[in-house]
PDB file of C-alpha atoms in Angstrom:
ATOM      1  CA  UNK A   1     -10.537  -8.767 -14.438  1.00 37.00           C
ATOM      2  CA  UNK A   2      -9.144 -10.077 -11.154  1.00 41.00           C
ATOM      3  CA  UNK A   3     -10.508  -8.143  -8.134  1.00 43.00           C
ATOM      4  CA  UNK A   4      -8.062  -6.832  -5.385  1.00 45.00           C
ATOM      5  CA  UNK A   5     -11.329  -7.341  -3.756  1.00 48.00           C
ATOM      6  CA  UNK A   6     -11.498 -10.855  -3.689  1.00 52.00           C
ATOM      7  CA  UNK A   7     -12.679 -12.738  -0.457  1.00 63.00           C
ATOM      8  CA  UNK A   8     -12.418  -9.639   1.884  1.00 79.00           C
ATOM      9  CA  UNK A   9     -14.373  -8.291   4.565  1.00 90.00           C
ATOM     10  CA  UNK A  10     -17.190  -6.109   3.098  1.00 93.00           C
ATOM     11  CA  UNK A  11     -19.692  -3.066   4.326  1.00 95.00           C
ATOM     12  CA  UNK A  12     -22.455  -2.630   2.451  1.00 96.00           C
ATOM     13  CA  UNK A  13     -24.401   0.369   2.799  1.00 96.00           C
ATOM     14  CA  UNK A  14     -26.725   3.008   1.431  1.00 97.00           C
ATOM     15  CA  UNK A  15     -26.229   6.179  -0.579  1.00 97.00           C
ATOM     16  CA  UNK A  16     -26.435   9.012   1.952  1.00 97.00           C
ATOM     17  CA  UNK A  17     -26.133   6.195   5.420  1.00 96.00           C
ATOM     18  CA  UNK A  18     -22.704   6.595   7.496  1.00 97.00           C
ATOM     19  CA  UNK A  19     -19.830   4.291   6.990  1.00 97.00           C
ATOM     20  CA  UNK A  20     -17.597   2.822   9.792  1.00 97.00           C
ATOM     21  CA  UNK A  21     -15.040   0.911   8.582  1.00 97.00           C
ATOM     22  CA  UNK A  22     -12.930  -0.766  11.475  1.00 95.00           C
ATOM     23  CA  UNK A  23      -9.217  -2.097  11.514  1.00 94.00           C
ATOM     24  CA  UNK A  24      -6.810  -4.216  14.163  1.00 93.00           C
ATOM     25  CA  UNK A  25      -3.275  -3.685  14.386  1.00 91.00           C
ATOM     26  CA  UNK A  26      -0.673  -5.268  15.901  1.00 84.00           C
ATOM     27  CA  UNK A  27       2.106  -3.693  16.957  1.00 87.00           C
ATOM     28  CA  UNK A  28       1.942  -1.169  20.077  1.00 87.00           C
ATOM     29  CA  UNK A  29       5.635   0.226  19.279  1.00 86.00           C
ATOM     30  CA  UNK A  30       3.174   1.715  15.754  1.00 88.00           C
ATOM     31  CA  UNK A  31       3.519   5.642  16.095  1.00 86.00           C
ATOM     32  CA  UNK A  32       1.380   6.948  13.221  1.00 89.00           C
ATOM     33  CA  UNK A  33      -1.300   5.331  11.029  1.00 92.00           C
ATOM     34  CA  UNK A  34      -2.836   5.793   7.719  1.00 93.00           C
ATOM     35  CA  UNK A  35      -6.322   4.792   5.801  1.00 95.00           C
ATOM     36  CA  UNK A  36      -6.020   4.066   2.381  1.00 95.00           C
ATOM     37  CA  UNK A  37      -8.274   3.863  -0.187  1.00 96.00           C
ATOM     38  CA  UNK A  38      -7.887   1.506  -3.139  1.00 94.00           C
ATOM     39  CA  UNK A  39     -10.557   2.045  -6.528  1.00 93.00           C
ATOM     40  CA  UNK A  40     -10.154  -1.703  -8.478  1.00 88.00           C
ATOM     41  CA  UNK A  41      -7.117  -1.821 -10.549  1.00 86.00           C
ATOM     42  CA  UNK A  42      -5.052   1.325  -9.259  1.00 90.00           C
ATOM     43  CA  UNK A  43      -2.634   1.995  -6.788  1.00 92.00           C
ATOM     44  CA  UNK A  44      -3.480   2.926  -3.137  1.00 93.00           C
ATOM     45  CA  UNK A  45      -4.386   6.743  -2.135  1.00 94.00           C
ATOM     46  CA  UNK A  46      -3.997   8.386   1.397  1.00 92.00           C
ATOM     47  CA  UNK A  47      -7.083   9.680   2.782  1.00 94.00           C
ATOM     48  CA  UNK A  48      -6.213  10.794   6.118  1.00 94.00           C
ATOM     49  CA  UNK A  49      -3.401   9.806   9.051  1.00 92.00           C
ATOM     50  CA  UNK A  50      -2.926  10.095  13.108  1.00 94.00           C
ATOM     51  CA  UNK A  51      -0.713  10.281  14.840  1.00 91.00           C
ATOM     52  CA  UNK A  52      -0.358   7.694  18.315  1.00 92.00           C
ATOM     53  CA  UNK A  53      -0.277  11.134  20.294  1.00 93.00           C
ATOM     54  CA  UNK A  54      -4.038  11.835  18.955  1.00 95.00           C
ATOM     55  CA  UNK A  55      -7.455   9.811  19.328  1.00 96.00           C
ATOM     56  CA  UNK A  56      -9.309  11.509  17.165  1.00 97.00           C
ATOM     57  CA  UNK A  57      -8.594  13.603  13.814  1.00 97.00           C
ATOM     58  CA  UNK A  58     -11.025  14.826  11.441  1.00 97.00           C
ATOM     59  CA  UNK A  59     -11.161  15.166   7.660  1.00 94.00           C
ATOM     60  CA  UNK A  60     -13.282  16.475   5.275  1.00 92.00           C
ATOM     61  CA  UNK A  61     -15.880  13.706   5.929  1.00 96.00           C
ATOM     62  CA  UNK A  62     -14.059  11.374   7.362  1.00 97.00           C
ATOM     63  CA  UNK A  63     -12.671  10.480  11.489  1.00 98.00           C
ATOM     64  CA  UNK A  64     -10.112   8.709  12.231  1.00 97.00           C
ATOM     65  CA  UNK A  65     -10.550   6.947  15.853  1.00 97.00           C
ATOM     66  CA  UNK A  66      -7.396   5.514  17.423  1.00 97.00           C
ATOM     67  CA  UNK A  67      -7.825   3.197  20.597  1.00 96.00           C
ATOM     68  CA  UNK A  68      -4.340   2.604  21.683  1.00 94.00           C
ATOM     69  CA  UNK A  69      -5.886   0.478  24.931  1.00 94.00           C
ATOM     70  CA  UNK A  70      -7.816  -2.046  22.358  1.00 94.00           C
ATOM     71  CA  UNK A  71      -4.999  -1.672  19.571  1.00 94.00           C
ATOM     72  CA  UNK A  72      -8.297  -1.177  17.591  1.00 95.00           C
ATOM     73  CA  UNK A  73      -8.516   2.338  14.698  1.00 95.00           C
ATOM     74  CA  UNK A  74     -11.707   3.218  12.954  1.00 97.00           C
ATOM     75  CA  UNK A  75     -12.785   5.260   9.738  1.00 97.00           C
ATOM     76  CA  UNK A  76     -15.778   6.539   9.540  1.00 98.00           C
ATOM     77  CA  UNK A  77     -17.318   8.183   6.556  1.00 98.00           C
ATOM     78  CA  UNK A  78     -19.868  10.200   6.775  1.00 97.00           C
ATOM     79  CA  UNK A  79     -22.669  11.090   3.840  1.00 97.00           C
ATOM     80  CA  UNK A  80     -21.639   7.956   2.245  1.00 97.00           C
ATOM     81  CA  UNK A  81     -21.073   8.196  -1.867  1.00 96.00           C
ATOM     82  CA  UNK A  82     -21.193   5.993  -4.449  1.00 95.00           C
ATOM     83  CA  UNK A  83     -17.435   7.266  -5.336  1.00 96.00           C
ATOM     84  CA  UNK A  84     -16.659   6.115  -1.727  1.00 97.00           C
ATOM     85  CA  UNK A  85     -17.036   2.972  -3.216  1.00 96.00           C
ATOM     86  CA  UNK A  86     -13.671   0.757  -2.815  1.00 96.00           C
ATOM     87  CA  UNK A  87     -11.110  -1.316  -0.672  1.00 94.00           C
ATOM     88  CA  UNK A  88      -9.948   0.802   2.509  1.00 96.00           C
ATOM     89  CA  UNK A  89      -6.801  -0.598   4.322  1.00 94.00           C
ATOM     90  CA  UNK A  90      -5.512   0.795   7.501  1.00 94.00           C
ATOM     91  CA  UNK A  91      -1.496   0.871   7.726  1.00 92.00           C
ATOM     92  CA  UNK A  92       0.579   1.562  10.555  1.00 90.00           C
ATOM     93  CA  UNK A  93       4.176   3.063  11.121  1.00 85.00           C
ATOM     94  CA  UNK A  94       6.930   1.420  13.190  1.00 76.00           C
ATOM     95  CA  UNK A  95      10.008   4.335  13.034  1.00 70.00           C
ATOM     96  CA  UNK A  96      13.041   2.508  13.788  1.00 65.00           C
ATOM     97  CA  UNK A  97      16.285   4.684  13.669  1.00 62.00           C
ATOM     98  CA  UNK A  98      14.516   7.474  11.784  1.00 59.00           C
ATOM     99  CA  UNK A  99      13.092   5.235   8.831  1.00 63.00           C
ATOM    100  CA  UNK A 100       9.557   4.052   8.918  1.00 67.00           C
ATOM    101  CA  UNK A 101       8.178   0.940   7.826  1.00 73.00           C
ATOM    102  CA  UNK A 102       4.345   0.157   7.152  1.00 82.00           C
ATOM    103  CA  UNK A 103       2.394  -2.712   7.550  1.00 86.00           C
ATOM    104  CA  UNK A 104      -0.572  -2.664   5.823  1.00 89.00           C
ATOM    105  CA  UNK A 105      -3.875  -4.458   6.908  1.00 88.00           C
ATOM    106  CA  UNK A 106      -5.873  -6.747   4.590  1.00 87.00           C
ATOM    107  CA  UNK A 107      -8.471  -4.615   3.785  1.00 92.00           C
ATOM    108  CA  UNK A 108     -11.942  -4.004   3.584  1.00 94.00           C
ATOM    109  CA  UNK A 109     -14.407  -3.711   0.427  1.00 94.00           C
ATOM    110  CA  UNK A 110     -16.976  -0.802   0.972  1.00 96.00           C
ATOM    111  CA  UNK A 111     -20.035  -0.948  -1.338  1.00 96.00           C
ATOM    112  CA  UNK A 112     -22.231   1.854  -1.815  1.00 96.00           C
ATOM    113  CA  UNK A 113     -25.271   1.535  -3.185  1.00 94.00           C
ATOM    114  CA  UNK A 114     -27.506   4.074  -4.945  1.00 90.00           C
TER     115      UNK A 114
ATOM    116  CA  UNK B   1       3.402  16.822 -12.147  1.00 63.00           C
ATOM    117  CA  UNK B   2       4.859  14.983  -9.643  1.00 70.00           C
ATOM    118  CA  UNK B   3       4.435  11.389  -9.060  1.00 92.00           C
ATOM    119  CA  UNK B   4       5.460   7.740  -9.331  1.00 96.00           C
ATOM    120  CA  UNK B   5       5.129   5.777 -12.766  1.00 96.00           C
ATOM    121  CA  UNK B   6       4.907   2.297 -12.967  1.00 97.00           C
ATOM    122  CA  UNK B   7       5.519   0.783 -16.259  1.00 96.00           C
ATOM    123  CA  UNK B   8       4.018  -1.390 -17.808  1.00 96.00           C
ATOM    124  CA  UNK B   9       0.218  -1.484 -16.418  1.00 95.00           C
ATOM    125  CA  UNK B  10      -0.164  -5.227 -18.131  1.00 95.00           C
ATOM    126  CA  UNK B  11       2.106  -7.639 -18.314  1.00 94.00           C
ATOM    127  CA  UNK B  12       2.358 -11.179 -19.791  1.00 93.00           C
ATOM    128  CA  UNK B  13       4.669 -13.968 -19.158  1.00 90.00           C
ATOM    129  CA  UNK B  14       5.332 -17.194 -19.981  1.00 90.00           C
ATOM    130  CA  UNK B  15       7.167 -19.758 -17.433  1.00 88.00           C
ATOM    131  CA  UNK B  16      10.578 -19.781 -16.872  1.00 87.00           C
ATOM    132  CA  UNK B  17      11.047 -16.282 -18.032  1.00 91.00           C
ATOM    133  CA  UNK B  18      12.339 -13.545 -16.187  1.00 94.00           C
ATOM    134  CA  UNK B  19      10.696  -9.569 -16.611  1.00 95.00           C
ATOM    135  CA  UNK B  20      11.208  -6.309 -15.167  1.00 97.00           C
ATOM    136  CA  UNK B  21       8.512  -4.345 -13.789  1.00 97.00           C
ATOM    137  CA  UNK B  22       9.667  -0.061 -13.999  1.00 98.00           C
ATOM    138  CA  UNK B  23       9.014   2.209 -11.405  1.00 98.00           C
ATOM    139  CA  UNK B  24       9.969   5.905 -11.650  1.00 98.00           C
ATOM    140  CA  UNK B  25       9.210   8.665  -9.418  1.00 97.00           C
ATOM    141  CA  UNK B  26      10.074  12.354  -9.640  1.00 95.00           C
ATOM    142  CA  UNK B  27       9.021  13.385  -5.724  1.00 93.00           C
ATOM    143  CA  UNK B  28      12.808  13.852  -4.925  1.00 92.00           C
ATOM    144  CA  UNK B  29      11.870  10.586  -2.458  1.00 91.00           C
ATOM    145  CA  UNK B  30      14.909   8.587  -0.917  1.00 90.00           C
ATOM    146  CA  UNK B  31      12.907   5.696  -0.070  1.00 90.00           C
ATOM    147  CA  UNK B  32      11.236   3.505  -2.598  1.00 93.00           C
ATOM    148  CA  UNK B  33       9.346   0.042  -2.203  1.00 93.00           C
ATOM    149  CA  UNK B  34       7.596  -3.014  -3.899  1.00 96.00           C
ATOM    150  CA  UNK B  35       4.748  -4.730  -2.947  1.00 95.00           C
ATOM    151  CA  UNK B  36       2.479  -7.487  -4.290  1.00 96.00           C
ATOM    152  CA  UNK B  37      -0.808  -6.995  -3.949  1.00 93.00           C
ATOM    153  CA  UNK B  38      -3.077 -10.734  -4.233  1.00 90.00           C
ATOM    154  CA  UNK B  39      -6.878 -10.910  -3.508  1.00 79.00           C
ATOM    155  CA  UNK B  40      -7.933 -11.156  -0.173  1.00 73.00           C
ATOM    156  CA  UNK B  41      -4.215 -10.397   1.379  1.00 75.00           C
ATOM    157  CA  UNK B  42      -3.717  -6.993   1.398  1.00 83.00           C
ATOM    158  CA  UNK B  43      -0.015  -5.648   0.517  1.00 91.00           C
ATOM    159  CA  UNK B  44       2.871  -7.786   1.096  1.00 92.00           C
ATOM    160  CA  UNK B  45       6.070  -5.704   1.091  1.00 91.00           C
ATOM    161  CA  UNK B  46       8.799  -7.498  -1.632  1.00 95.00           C
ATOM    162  CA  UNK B  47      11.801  -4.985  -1.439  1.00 95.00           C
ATOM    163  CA  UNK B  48      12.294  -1.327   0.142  1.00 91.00           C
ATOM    164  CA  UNK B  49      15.043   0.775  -0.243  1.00 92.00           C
ATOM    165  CA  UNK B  50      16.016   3.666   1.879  1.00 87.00           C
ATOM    166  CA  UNK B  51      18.833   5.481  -0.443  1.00 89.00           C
ATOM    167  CA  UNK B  52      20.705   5.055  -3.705  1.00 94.00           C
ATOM    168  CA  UNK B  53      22.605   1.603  -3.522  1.00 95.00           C
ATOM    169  CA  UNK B  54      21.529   0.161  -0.773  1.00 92.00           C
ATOM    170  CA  UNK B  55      18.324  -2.207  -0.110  1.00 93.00           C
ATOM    171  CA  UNK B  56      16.516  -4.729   2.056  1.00 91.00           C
ATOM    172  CA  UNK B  57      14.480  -7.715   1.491  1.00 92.00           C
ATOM    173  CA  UNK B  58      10.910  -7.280   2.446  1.00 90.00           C
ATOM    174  CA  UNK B  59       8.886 -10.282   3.942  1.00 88.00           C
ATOM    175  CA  UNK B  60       8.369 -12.190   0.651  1.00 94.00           C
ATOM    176  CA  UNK B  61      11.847 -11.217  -1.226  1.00 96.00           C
ATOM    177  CA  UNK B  62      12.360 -14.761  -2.673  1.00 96.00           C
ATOM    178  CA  UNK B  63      12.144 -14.849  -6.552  1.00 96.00           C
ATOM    179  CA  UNK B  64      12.467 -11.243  -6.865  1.00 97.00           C
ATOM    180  CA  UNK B  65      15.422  -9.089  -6.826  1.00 97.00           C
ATOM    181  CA  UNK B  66      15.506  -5.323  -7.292  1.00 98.00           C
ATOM    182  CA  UNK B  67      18.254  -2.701  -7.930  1.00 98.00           C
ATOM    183  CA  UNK B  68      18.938   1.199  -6.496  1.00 97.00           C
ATOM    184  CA  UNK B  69      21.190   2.552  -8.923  1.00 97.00           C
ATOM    185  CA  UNK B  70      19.317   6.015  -9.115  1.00 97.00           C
ATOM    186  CA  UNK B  71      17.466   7.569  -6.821  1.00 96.00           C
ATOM    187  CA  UNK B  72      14.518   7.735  -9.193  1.00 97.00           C
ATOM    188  CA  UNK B  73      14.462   4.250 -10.408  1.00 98.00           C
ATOM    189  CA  UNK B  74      13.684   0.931  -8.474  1.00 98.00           C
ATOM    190  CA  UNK B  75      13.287  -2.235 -10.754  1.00 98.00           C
ATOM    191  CA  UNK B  76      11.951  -5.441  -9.817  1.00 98.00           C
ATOM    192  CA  UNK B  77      12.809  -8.296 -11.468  1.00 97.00           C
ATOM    193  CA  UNK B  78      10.454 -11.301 -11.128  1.00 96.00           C
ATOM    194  CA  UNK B  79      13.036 -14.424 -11.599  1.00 94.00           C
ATOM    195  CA  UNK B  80      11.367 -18.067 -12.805  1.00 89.00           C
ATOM    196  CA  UNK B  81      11.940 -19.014  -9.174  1.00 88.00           C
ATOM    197  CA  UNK B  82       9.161 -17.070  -7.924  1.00 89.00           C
ATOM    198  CA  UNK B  83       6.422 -20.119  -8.049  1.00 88.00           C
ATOM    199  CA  UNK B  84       3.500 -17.821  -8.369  1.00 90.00           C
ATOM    200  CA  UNK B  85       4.325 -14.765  -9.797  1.00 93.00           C
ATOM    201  CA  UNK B  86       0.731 -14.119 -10.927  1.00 94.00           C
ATOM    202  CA  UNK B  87      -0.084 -10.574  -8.828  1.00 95.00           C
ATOM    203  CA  UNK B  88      -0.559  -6.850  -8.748  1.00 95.00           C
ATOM    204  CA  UNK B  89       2.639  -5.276  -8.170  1.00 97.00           C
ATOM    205  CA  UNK B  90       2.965  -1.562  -6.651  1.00 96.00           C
ATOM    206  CA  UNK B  91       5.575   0.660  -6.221  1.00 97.00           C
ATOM    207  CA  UNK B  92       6.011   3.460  -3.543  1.00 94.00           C
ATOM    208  CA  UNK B  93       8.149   6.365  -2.073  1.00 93.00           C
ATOM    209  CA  UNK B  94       8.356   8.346   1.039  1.00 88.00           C
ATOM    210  CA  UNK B  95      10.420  10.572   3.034  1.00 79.00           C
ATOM    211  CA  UNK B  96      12.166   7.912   5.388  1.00 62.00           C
ATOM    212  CA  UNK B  97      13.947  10.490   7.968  1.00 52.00           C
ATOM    213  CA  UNK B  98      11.829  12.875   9.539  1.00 51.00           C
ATOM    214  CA  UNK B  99       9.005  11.895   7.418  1.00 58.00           C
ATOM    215  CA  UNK B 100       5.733  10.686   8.815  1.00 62.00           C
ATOM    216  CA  UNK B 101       5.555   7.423   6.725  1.00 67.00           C
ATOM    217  CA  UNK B 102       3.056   8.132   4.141  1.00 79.00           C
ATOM    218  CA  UNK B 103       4.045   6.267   1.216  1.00 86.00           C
ATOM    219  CA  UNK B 104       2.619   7.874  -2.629  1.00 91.00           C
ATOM    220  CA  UNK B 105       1.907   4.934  -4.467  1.00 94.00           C
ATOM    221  CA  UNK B 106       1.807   4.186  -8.515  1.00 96.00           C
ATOM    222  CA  UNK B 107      -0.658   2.750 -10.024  1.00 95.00           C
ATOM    223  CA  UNK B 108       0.313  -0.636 -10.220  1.00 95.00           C
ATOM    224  CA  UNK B 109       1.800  -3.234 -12.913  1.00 96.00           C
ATOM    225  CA  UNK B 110      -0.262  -6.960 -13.114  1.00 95.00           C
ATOM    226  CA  UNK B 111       1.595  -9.484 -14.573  1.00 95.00           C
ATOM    227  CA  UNK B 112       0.503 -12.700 -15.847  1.00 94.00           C
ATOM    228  CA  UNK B 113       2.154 -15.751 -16.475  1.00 91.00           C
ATOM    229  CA  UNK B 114       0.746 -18.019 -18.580  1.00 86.00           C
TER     230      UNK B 114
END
């Protein structure tokens, strides 16, 4: 079927290796930012957040880095699995008047490999 | 359990036609939003609403139009203006005021038209 996948930036890497995924945004009004993670054909789930207050915020094997200087946020995996395996957008949040909007990036394609 | 559903999972459609894409949650969420999801471009917000009645076009609302009547339902309707309605469409909530932004996403309708 048709891949969400299609044409994006991908990290290839081995069963085991670290993973550092890295992301751009735009805006320096965003306040709070999210990783996804997308598996082909199903909807997006969170993974982890931070918050613009934070540079650093840990999961259970995953970082988040924020750079508010570079406008530049990282995810990094560690131990990588082939279940890690999937399309990983970064969003961020704009709160304007209490509501908050995201704008997603375009992605990037992580492929683990036994 | 609680959760967005997104009905149905394939769609097919022949030109000119119009069709309605579901999208249910039971989170007790007063936002709610579309996107289209195409390969290589990430998620394009369509439509968002952030109560009962009330919504506002996203940044590609043309050929769509949507409908708050509950706050558990948002429909999209993809109208025969939309020139290329071939995508992956997903739904989403969130707590707009006071929230932090996360959106819980469904797992996604593709539609076809053939």
């Amino acid at each position: 079927g048709e891949s969400v996948g299609l044409h994006l930036p991908t990290l290839s890497v081995q069963e085991g290796d670290n993973s550092i995924i890295n992301c751009a945004y735009s805006n320096s009004a965003s306040d709070y930012f999210i990783w996804y993670k997308q598996e082909s054909g199903k909807g997006p789930q969170f993974i982890i957040d931070i918050r613009s207050n934070m540079d650093k915020r840990q999961g259970q094997r995953v970082t988040v880095l924020l750079n508010k200087t570079v406008k530049h946020l990282s995810l990094q995996i560690a131990a990588t699995q082939p279940g890690d395996s999937a399309v990983y957008f970064c969003a961020e949040n704009i709160s304007l008047r209490g509501y908050s909007t995201l704008t997603f990036g375009k992605g990037t394609m992580l492929l683990v490999s036994p | 359990d609680g959760g967005i559903t997104q009905s149905p999972k394939y769609l097919f459609r022949k030109e000119g036609q119009n069709v309605t894409l579901s999208c249910e949650q039971n989170l007790n969420h007063d936002a709610m939003y579309w996107y289209r999801q195409d390969p290589g471009q990430g998620l394009r917000l369509i439509y968002y609403s952030q109560i009962v009645n009330d919504f506002q076009k996203g940044d590609i609302a043309e050929g769509y139009s949507v409908s708050r009547e509950k706050k558990e339902s948002f429909p999209l309707t993809v109208t025969s203006a939309q020139k290329n309605p071939t995508a992956f469409y997903l739904c989403a909530s969130s707590i707009p005021l006071g929230g932090t932004g996360e959106l819980f996403f469904g797992e996604g309708s593709r539609l076809t038209v053939l």
